[in-house]
Tab-separated table of C-alpha atoms in Angstrom:
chain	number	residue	atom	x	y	z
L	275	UNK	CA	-79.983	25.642	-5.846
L	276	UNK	CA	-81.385	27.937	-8.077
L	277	UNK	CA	-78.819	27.835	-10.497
L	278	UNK	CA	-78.651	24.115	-10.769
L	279	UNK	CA	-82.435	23.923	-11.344
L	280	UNK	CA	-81.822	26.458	-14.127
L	281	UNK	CA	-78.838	24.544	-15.362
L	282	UNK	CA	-81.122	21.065	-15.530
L	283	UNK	CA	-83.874	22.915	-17.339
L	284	UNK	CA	-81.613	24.168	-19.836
L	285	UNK	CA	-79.622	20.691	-20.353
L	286	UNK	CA	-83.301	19.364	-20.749
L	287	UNK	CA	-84.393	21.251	-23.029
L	288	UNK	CA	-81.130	21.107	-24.969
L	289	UNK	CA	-81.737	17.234	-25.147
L	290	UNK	CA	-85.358	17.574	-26.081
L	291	UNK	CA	-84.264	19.612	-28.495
L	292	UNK	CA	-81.665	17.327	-29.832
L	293	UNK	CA	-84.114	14.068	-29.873
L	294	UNK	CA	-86.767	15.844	-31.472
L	295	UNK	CA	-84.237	17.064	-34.563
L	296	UNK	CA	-82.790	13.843	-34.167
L	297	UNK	CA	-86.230	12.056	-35.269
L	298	UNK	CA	-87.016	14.579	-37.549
L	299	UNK	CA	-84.000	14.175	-39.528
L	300	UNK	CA	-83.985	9.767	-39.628
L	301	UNK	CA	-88.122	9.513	-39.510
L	302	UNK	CA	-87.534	9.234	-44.075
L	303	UNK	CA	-85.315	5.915	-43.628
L	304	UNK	CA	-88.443	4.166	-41.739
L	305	UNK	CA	-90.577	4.660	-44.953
L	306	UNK	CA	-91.484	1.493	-46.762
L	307	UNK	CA	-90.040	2.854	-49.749
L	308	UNK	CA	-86.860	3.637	-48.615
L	309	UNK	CA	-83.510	2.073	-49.608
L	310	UNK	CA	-82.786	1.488	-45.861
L	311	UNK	CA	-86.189	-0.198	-45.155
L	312	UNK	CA	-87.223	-3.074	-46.865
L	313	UNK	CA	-88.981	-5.127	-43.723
L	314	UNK	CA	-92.823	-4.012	-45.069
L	315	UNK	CA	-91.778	-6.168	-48.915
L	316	UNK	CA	-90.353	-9.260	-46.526
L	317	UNK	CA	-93.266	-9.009	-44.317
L	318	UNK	CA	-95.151	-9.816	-47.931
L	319	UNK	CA	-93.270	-12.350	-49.049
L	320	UNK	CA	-93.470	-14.383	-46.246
L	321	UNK	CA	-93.971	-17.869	-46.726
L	322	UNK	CA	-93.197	-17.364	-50.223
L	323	UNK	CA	-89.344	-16.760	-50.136
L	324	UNK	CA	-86.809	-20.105	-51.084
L	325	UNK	CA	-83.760	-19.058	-52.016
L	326	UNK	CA	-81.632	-16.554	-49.622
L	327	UNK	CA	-78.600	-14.196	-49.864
L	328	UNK	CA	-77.177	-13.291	-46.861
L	329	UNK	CA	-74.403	-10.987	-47.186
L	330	UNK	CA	-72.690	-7.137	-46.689
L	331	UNK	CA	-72.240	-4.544	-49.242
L	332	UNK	CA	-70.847	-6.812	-51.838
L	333	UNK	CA	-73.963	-9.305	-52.080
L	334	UNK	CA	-76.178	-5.877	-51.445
L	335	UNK	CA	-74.658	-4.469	-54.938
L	336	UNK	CA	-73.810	-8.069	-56.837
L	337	UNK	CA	-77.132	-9.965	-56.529
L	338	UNK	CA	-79.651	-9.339	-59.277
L	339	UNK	CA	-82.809	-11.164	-57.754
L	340	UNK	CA	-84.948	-10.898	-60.714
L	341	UNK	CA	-82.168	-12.403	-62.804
L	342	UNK	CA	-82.170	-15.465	-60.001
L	343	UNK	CA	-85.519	-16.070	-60.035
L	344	UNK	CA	-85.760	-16.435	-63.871
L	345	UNK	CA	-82.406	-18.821	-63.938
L	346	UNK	CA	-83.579	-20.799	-61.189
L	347	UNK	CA	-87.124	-20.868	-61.341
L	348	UNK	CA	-87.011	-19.683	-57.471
L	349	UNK	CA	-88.278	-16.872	-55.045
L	350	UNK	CA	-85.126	-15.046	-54.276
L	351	UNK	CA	-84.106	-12.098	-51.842
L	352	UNK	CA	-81.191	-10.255	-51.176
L	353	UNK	CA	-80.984	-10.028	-47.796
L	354	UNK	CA	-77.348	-8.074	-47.206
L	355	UNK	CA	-76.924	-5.007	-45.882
L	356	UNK	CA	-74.399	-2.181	-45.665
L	357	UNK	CA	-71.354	-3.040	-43.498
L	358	UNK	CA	-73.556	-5.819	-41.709
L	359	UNK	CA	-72.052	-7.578	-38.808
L	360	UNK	CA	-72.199	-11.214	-38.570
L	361	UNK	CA	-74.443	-11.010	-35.486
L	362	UNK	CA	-76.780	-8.634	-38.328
L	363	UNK	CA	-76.717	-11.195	-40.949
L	364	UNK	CA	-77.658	-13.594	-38.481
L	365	UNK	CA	-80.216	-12.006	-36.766
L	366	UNK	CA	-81.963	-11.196	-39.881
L	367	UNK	CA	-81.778	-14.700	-41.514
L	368	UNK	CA	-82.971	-16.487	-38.541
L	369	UNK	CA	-85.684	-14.254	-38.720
L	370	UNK	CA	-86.682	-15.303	-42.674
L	371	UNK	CA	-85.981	-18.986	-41.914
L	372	UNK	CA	-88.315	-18.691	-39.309
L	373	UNK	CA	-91.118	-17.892	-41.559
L	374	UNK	CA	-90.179	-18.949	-44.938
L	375	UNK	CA	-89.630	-22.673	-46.241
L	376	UNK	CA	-85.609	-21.917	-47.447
L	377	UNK	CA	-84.456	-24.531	-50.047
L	378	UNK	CA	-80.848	-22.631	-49.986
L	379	UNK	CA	-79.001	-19.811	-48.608
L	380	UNK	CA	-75.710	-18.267	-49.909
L	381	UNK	CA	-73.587	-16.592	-47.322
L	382	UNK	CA	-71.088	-13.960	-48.590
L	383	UNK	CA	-67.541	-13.944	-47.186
L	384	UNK	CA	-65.575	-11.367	-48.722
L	385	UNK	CA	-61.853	-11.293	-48.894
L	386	UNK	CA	-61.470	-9.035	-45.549
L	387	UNK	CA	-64.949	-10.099	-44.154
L	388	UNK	CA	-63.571	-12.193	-41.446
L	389	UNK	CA	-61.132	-9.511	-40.181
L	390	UNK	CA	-63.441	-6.418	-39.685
L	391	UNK	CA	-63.284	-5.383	-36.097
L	392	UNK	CA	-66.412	-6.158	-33.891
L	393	UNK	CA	-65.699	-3.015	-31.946
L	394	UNK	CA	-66.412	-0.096	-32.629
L	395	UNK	CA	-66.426	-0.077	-36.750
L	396	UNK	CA	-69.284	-2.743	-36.115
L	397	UNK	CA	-71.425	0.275	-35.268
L	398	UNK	CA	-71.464	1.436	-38.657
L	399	UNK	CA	-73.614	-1.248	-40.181
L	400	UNK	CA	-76.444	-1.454	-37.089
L	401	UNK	CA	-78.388	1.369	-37.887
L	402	UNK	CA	-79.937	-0.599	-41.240
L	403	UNK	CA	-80.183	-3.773	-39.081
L	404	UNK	CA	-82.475	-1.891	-36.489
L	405	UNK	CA	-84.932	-0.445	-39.631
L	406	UNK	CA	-84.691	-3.546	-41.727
L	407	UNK	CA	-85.509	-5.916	-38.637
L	408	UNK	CA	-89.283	-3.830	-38.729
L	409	UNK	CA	-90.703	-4.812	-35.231
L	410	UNK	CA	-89.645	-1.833	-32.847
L	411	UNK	CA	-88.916	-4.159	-30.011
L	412	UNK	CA	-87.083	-6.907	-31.647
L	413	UNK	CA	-84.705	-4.026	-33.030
L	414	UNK	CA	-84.399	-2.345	-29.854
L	415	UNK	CA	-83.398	-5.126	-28.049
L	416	UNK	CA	-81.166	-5.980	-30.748
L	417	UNK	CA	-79.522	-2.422	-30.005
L	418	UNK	CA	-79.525	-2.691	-27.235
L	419	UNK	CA	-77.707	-6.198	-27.394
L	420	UNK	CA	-75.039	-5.297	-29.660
L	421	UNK	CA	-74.018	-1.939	-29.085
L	422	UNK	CA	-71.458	-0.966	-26.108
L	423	UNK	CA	-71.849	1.955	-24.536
L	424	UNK	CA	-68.547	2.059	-22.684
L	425	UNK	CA	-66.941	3.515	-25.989
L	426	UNK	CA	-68.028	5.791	-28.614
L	427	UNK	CA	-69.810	3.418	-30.778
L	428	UNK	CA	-73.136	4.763	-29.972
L	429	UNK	CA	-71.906	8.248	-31.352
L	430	UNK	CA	-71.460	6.630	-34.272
L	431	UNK	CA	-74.594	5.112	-34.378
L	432	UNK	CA	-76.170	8.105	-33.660
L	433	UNK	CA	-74.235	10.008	-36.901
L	434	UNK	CA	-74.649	7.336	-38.918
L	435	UNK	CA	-78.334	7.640	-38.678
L	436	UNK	CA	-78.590	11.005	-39.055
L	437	UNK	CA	-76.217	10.372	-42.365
L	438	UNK	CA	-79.018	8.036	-43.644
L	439	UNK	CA	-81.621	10.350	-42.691
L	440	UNK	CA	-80.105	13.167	-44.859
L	441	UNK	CA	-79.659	10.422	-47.543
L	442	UNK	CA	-83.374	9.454	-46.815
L	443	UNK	CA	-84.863	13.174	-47.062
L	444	UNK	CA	-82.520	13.672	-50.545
L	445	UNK	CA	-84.173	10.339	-52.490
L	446	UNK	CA	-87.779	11.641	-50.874
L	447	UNK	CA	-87.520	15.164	-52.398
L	448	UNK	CA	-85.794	13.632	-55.878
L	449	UNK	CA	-88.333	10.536	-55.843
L	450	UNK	CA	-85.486	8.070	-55.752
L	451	UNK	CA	-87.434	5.796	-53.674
L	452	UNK	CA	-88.920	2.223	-53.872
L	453	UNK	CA	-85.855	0.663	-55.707
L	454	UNK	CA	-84.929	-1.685	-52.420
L	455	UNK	CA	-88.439	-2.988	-52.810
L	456	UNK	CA	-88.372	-3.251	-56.405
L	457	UNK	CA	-85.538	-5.566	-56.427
L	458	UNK	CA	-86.124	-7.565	-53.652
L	459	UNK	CA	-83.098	-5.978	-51.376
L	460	UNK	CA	-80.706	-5.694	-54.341
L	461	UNK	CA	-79.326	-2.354	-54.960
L	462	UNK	CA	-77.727	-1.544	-59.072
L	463	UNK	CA	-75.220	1.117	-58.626
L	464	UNK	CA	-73.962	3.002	-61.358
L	465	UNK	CA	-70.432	2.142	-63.682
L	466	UNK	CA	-67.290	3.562	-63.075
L	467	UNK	CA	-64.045	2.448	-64.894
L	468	UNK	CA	-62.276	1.323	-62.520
L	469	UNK	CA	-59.192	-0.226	-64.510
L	470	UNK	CA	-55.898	0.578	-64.229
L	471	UNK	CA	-53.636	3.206	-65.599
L	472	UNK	CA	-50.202	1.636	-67.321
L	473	UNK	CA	-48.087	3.368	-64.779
L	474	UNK	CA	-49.752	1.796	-61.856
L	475	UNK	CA	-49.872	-1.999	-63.254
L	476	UNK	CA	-46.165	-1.824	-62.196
L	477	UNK	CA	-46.457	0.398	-59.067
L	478	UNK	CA	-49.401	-1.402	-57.610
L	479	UNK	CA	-48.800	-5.189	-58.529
L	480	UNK	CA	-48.385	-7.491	-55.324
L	481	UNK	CA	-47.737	-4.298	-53.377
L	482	UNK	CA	-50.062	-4.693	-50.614
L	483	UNK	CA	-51.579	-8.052	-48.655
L	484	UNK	CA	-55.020	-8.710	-46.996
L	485	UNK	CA	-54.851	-9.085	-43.007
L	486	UNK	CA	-55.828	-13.086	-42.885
L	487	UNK	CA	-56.676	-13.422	-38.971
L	488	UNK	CA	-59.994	-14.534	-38.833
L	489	UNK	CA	-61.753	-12.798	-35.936
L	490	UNK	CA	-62.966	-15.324	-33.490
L	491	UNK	CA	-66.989	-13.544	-32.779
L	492	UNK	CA	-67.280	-13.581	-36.956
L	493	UNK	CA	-66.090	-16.973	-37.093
L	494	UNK	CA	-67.942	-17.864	-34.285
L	495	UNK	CA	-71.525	-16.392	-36.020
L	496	UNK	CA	-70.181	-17.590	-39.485
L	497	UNK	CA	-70.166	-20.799	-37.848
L	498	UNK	CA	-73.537	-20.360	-36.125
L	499	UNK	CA	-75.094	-18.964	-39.452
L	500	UNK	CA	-73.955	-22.659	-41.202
L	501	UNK	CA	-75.470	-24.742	-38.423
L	502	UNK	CA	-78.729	-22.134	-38.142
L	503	UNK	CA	-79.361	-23.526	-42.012
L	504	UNK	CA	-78.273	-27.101	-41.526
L	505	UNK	CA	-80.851	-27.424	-38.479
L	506	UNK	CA	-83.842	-26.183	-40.394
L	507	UNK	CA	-82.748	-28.298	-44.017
L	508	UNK	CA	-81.657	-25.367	-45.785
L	509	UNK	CA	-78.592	-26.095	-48.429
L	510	UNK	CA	-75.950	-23.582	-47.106
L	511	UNK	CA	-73.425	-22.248	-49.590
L	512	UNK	CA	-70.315	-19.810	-48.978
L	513	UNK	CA	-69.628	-17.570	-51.961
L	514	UNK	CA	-66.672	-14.889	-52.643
L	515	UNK	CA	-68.475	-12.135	-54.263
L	516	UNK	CA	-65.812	-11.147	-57.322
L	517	UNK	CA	-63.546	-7.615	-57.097
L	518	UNK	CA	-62.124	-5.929	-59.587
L	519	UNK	CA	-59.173	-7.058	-61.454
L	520	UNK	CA	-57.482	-3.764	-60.336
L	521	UNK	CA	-57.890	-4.726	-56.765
L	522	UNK	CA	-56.833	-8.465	-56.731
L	523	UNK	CA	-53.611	-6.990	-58.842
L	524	UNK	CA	-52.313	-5.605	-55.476
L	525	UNK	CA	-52.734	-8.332	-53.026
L	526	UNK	CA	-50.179	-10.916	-53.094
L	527	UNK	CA	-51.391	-13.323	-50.518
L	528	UNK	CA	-55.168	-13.767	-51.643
L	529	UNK	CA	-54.779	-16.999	-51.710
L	530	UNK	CA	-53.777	-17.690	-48.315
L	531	UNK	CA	-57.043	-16.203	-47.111
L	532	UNK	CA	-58.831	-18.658	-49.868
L	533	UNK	CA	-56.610	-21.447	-47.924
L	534	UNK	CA	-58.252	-20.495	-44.778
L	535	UNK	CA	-61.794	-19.936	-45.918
L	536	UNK	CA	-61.903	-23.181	-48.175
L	537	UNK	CA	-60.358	-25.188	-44.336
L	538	UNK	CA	-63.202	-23.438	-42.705
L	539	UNK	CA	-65.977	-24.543	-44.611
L	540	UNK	CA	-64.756	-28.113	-45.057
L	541	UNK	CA	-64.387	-28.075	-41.135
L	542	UNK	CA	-68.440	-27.247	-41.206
L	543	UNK	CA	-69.340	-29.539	-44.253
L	544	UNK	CA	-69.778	-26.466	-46.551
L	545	UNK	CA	-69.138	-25.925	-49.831
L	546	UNK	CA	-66.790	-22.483	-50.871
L	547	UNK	CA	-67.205	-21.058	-54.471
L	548	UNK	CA	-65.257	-18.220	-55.474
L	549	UNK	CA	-66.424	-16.723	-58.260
L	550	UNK	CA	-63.211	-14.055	-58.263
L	551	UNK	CA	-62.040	-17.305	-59.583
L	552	UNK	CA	-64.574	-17.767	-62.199
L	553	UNK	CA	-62.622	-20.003	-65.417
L	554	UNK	CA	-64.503	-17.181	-67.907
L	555	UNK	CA	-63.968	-14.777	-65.035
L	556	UNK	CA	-62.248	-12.370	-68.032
L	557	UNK	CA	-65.270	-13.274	-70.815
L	558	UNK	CA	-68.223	-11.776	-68.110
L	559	UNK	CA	-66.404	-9.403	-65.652
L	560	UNK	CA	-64.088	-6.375	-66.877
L	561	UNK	CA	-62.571	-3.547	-64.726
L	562	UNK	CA	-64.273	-0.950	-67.173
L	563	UNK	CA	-67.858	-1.536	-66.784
L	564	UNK	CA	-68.399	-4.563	-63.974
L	565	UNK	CA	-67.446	-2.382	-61.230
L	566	UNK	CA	-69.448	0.778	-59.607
L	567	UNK	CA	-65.247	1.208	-57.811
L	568	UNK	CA	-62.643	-1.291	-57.007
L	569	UNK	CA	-64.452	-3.411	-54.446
L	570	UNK	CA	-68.378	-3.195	-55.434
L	571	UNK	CA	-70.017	-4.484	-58.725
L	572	UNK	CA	-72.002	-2.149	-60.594
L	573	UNK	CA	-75.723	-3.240	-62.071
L	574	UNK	CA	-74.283	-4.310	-65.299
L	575	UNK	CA	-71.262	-6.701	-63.172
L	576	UNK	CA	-74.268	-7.710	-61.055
L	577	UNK	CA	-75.854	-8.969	-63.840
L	578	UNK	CA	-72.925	-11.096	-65.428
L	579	UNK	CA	-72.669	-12.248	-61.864
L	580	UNK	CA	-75.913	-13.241	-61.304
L	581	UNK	CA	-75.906	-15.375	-64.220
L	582	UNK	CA	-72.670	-16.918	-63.448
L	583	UNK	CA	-73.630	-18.117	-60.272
L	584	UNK	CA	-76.732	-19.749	-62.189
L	585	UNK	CA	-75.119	-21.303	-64.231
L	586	UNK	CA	-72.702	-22.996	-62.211
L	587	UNK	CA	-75.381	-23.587	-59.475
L	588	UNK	CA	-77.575	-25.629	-62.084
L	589	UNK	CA	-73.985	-27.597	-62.985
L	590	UNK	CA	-73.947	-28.509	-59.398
L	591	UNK	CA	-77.769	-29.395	-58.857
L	592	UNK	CA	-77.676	-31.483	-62.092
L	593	UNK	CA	-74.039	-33.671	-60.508
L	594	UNK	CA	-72.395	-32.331	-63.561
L	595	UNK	CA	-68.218	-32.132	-63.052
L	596	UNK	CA	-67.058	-28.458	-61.715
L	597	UNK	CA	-63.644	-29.135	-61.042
L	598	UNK	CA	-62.426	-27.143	-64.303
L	599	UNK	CA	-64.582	-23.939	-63.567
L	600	UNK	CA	-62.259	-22.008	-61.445
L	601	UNK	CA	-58.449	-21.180	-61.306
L	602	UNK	CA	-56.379	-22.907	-59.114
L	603	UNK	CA	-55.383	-20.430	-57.077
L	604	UNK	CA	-55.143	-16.236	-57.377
L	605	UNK	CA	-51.762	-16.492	-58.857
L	606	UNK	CA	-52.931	-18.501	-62.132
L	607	UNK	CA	-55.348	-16.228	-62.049
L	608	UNK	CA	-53.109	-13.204	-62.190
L	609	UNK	CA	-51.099	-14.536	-65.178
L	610	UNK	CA	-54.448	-14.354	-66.461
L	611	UNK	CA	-54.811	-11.248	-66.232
L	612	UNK	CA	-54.945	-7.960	-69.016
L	613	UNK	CA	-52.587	-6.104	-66.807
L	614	UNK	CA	-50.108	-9.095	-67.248
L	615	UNK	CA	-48.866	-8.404	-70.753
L	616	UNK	CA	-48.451	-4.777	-69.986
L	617	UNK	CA	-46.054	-5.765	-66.735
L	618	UNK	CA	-43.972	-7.935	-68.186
L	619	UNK	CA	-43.258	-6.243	-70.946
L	620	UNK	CA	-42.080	-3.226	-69.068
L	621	UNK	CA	-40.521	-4.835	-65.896
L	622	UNK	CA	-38.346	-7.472	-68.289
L	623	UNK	CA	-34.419	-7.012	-67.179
């Protein structure tokens, strides 16, 4: 008996231990002026916000609000987060439509958006959901809600946290902070060339292909998130955020997920724009300085962006003709491309 009382004490205090280095080491993402926490700037523009971008990492890095704003004449926010689930984008957009007069809202769906597992890799993006939501109960319950506990996804929660703590403590000490706020959710990263070398135009062309089976629970809160707008009078729109040219080179089948995602949205009366598909897409965007790496825009490609989806947004609210703004499909597109030339002039029989 005296043993096991001696053995509870210690596990105690081991987990005491544990929680209380635990807090101490994520209490710097729950500043306001944090990159993870940006619920203090919403709670002030409340009432004030129209326009809406609801989105993961690629809307998080490609949406210049202040360029928005000044195009549109509108009060803009970039609401995505890191690795968001679909039940996160949700949760926080109902939230803002519940206290904000929306005139539009753009929902990102990336090229492998659809397909990410709800499982365990969902785990990953929670941890900003929980800060960003702001009340402590509404983001406990929504914990509580979304994470199992029958498999190791709150381990991950748990590391991932203490990554962004780390993170957290590192922009405190270097006074990287306030940025999120700054921009209204939008986060510039820094350019990397991300273009390909000659030898891989040929290794890498059509050499890999996108998984294209829609996950039922993200089509099912895709689907939800279209009819969440529609009930309150908001103008939904689905964008493609654009890639690099270096990483559309590899996939062959791109357009059969565009086949899918355009069926989707004209299932749920929604209009799909994807700007990888841009008609100038080569005059604005360029694999040397658009992209931070193959995948995410940097702060210069957010800005070309930014004003490309202006521009074709004040097409469509003035009923001006669009139908010659994008490529027919990812393979004109590819013929297109700078890396063409090179290919075919080294792969020729």
């Amino acid at each position: 008996m005296h043993n096991f009382k001696k053995a509870l004490i210690n596990t105690t205090s081991l987990l005491l231990s544990f929680a209380a280095i635990f807090l101490v080491v994520i209490f710097p993402c729950f500043d306001p002026d944090s990159q993870y926490n940006d619920s203090a700037t919403r709670d002030a523009l409340s009432g004030k916000m129209d326009y809406i971008f609801s989105g993961a990492s690629f809307t998080f890095q490609a949406v210049d609000t202040s360029i928005i704003d000044e195009e549109l004449g509108v009060c803009s926010y970039n609401l995505a987060s890191p690795a968001a689930s679909w039940t996160g984008r949700y949760t926080l957009l109902k939230k803002e439509i519940e206290r904000n007069k929306l005139d539009t809202v753009v929902i990102d769906v990336s090229f492998d958006g659809l397909m990410r597992s709800a499982s365990n890799d969902k785990a990953t993006g929670e941890p900003t959901i929980f800060i960003k939501l702001g009340d402590l109960g509404e983001s406990t319950k929504y914990l509580f809600d979304n994470i199992s506990f029958l498999n190791n996804a709150v381990e991950n929660v748990i590391s991932v946290f203490m990554r962004y703590g780390l993170k957290a403590w590192k922009d405190k000490i270097t006074g990287n902070t306030g940025i999120l706020q700054k921009n209204k959710g939008f986060w510039p990263e820094p350019t990397n060339d991300v273009s390909l070398k000659e030898k891989k135009i040929i290794e890498t062309y059509n050499s890999s292909t996108v998984h294209t089976n829609f996950i039922d629970d993200n089509i099912e809160y895709l689907i939800k998130t279209i009819e969440l707008c529609k009930q309150n009078d908001v103008r939904v729109i689905v964008a493609v955020i654009p890639i690099s040219d270096a990483e559309i080179w590899k996939y062959s089948n791109l357009d059969e997920f565009l086949i899918k995602l355009e069926k989707l949205c004209s299932e749920n009366d929604c209009p799909v724009f994807d700007f990888n598909l841009i008609y100038n897409r080569y005059d604005i965007f360029n694999d040397h300085t658009s992209f931070t790496n193959t995948t995410h825009m940097s702060g210069e490609g957010a800005a070309a962006f930014s004003k490309a989806f202006c521009d074709l947004i004040k097409m469509v609210d003035s009923n001006e003709d669009i139908s010659n703004m994008f490529y027919s499909s990812y393979a004109d597109l590819k013929n297109e491309s700078p890396y063409m030339s090179y290919y075919l002039s080294n792969t020729e029989n």
